[in-house]
C-alpha positions as a printed Julia matrix, in Angstrom:
294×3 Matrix{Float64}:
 34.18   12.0   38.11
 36.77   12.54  40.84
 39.81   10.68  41.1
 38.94    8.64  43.7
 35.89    7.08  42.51
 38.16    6.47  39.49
 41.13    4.53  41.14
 37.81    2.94  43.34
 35.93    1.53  40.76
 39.53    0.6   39.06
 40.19   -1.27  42.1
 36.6    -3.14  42.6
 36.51   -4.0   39.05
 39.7    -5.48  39.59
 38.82   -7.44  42.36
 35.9    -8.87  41.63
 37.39   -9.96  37.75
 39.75  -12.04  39.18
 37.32  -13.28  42.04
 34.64  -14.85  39.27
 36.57  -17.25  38.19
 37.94  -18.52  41.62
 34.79  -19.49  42.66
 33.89  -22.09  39.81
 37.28  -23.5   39.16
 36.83  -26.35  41.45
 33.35  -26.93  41.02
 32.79  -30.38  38.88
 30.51  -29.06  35.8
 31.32  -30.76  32.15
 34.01  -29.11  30.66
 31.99  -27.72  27.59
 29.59  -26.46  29.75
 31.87  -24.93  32.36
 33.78  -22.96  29.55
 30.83  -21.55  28.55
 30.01  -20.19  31.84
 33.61  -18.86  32.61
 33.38  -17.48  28.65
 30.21  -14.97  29.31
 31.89  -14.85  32.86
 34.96  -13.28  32.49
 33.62  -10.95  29.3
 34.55   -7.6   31.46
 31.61   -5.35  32.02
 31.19   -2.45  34.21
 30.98   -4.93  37.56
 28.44   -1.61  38.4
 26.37   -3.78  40.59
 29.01   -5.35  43.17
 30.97   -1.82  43.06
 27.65   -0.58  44.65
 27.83   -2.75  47.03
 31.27   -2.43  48.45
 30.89    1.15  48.19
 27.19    0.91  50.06
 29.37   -1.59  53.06
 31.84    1.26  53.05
 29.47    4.1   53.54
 28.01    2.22  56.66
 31.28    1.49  57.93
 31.9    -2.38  57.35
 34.64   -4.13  55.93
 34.07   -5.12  52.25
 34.52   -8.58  52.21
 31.68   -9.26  54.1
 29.9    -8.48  50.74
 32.46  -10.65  48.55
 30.59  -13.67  48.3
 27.1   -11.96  47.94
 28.57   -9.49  44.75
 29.89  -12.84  42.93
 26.37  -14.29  43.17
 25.05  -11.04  42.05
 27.24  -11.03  39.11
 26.22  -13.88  37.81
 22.85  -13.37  37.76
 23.18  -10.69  35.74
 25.51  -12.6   33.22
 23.26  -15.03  33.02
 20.8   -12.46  32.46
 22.96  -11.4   29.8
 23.44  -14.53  28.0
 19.6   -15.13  27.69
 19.18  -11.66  26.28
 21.2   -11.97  23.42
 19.71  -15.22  22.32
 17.48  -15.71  18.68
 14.4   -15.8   20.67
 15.22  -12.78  22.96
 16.89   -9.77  21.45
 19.13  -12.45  19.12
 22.25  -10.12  19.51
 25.51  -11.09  18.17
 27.98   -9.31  20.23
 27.94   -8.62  23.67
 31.2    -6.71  25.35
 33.35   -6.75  22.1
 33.01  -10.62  21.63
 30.66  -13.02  20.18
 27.4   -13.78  22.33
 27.59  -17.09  24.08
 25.45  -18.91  21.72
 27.53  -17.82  19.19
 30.48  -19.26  20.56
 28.96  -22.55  21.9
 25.55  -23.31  20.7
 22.15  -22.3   21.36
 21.51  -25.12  23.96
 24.66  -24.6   26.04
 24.53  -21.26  26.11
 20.85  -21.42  27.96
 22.33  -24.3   30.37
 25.3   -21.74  31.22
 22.94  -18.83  31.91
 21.2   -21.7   33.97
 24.09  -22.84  35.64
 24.97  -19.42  36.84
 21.71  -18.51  37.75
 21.72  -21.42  40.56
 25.26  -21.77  41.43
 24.51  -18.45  42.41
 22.44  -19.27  45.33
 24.55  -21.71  46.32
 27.02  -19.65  46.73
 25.33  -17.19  48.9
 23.63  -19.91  51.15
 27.22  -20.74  51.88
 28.89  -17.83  52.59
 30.97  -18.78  55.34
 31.7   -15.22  56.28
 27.97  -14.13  57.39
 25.53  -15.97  59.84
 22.68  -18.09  59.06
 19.86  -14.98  59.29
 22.19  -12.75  57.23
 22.33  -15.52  54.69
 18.49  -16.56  54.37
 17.3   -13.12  54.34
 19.98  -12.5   51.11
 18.96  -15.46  49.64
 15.3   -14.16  49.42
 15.85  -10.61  48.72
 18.35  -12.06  45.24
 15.58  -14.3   44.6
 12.74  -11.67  44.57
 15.33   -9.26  42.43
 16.07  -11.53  40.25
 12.58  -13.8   39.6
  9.22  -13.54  38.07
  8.52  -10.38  40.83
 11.33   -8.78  39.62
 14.02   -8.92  36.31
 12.09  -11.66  34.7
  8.87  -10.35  34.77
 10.57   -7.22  34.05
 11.72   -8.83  30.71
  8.45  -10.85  30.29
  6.76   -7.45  30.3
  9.58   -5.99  27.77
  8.64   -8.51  24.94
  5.35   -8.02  25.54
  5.57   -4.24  25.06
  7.44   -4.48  21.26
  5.37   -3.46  18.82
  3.22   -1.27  21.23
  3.34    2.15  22.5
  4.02    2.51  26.35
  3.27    5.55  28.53
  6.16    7.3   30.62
  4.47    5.29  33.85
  4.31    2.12  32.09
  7.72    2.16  30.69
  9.07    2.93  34.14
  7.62    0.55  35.98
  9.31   -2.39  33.21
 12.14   -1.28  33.76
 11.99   -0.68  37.68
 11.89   -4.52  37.49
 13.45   -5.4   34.37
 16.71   -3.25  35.53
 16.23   -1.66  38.75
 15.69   -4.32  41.04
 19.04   -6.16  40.39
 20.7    -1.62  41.06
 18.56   -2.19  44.04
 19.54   -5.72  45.63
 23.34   -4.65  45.9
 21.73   -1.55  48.15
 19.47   -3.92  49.87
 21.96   -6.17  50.62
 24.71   -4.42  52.31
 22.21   -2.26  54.2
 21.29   -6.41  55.78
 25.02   -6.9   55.92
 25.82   -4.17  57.75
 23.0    -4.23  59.82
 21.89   -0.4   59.06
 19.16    1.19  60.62
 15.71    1.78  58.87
 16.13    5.47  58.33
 19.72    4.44  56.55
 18.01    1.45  54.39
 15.07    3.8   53.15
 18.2     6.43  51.98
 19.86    3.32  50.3
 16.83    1.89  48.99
 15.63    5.13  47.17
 18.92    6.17  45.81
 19.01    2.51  44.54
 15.55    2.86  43.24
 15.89    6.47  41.02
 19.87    5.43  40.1
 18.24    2.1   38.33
 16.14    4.29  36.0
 18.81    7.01  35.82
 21.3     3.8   34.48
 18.13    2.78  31.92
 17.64    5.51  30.63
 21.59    6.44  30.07
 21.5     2.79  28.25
 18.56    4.08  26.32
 20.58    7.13  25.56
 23.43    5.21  24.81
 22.15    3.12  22.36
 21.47    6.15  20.14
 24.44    8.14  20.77
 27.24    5.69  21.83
 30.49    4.45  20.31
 30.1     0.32  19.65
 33.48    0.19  19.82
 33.58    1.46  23.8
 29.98   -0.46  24.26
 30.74   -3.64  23.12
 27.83   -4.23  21.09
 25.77   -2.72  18.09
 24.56    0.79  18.88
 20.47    1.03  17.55
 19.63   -2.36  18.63
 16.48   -1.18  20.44
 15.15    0.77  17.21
 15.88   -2.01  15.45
 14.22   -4.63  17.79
 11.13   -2.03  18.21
 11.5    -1.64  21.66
 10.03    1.11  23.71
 12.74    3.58  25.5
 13.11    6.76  27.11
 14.15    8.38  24.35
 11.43    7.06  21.53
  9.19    8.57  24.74
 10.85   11.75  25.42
 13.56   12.29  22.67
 16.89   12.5   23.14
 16.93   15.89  25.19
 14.56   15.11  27.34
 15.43   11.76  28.0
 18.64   13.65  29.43
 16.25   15.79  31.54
 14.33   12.98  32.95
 17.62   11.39  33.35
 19.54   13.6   35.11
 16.13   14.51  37.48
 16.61   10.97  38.82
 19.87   11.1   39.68
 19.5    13.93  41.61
 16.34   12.15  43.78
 19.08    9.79  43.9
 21.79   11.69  45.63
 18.6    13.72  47.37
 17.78   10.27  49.35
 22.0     9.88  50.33
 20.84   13.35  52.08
 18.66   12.03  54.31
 21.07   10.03  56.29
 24.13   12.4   55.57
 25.9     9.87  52.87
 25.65   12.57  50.26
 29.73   13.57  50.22
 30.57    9.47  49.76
 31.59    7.24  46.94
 27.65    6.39  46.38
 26.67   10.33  45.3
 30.16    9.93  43.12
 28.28    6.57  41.47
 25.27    8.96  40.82
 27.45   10.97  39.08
 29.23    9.06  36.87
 26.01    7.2   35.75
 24.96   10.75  34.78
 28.12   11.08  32.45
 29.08    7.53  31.22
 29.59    7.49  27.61
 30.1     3.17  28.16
């Protein structure tokens, strides 16, 4: 990882921390239940997902705050996402980033009305973006909605409980979690390539780096939860074995879920190629996806 993707994501992850919480402090939700929100919120994480989509504006030229509004939604999809996860009747986890789970900290009831009050707030807030035009705005709204809904994570995650106790194939296992994961790696791609206004041949190169860096990023969570430190994840490493959930490695052990991992992010970078983005911040992404150890 090169310096400057360093200091990058150092600075993104900055920016979009203290941005969360800006745009919910003078929104009138119950004091319990706006806690809660800010609480799962304000965790820390990665921020992977809106860093992908500053650094897709940059690579087509555009300013970055055209995207602000849009990665704030996006985040909070996915911390709602998060919240749900770790409840009894989902994976029932009791840490998530270091911290007790939501419902450990409020309840099992507010905890699913803060993962629902993100989830919608979320539209709201790109429906009123009053940065991009009308067009811009609509054709966001759908493309989050179709990430993020029964076509995409959520029947992703339907499809994961469904799958416990049984044994996927390779194919099968992908195509989970090229919903259940990818398509909220892909809608940050998606997104500023609508932004920006890129051309086709530039949104097919965003779209299929998006598409092979989502199952690169699974897998490396797969990996991750074998091999990784629970003090740097933030959570309890063998989760999945213990919930009997298929992964990549169960599939392919643990060397060649590496392989298959580090294939994809190489037809990731191989799509940058196509419309000459391969020397930018997104092949760096690539790249440190490839060698996170968090």
């Amino acid at each position: 990882m090169t310096v400057r993707l360093d200091a990058y994501m150092q600075e993104k992850k900055a920016w979009i921390d203290r941005q969360l919480p800006l745009f919910l402090q003078d929104r009138t939700i119950p004091g319990k239940l706006k806690e809660s929100m800010l609480y799962s919120l304000t965790a820390g994480g990665k921020r992977i997902r809106p860093i992908l989509l500053f650094a897709a504006l940059d690579t087509l030229g555009k300013e970055e705050d055209l995207g602000l509004s849009t990665a704030v939604a996006l985040e909070m999809i996915h911390t709602y996402s998060l919240i749900h996860d770790d409840l009894p009747a989902m994976d029932n986890d009791d840490l998530r980033r270091g911290k007790p789970t939501n419902h450990k900290m409020f309840g099992e009831a507010t905890a699913i009305l803060a993962g629902d009050g993100l989830l919608t707030v979320a539209f709201q807030i790109v429906a009123s973006d009053p940065i991009l035009d009308g067009e811009v705005r609509s054709r966001l709204v759908a493309l989050l909605a179709g990430a993020a809904g029964p076509e995409g994570m959520v029947g992703g995650q339907e499809d994961d409980l469904e799958a416990e106790e049984k044994t996927l194939t390779l194919g099968q296992l992908m195509s989970v979690h090229g919903r259940k994961t990818g398509r909220l790696v892909r809608f940050p791609l998606e997104a500023a390539a609508v932004i920006a206004g890129a051309t086709e041949q530039q949104t097919h190169s965003l779209t299929g780096y998006a598409d092979h860096l989502g199952l690169a990023f699974q897998i490396g969570d797969d990996i991750l939860d074998i091999t990784g430190n629970e003090d740097e994840l933030g959570k309890p490493v063998g989760s999945d074995l213990d919930n009997h959930k298929n992964t990549y490695v169960s599939l392919l052990k643990l060397e060649g879920a590496k392989r298959k991992m580090a294939d994809h992010v190489d037809h990731a970078v191989g799509f940058l190629r196509e419309s000459g983005f391969e020397n930018g911040l997104l092949a760096q992404i690539a790249e440190f996806v490839l060698n996170r150890t968090f």
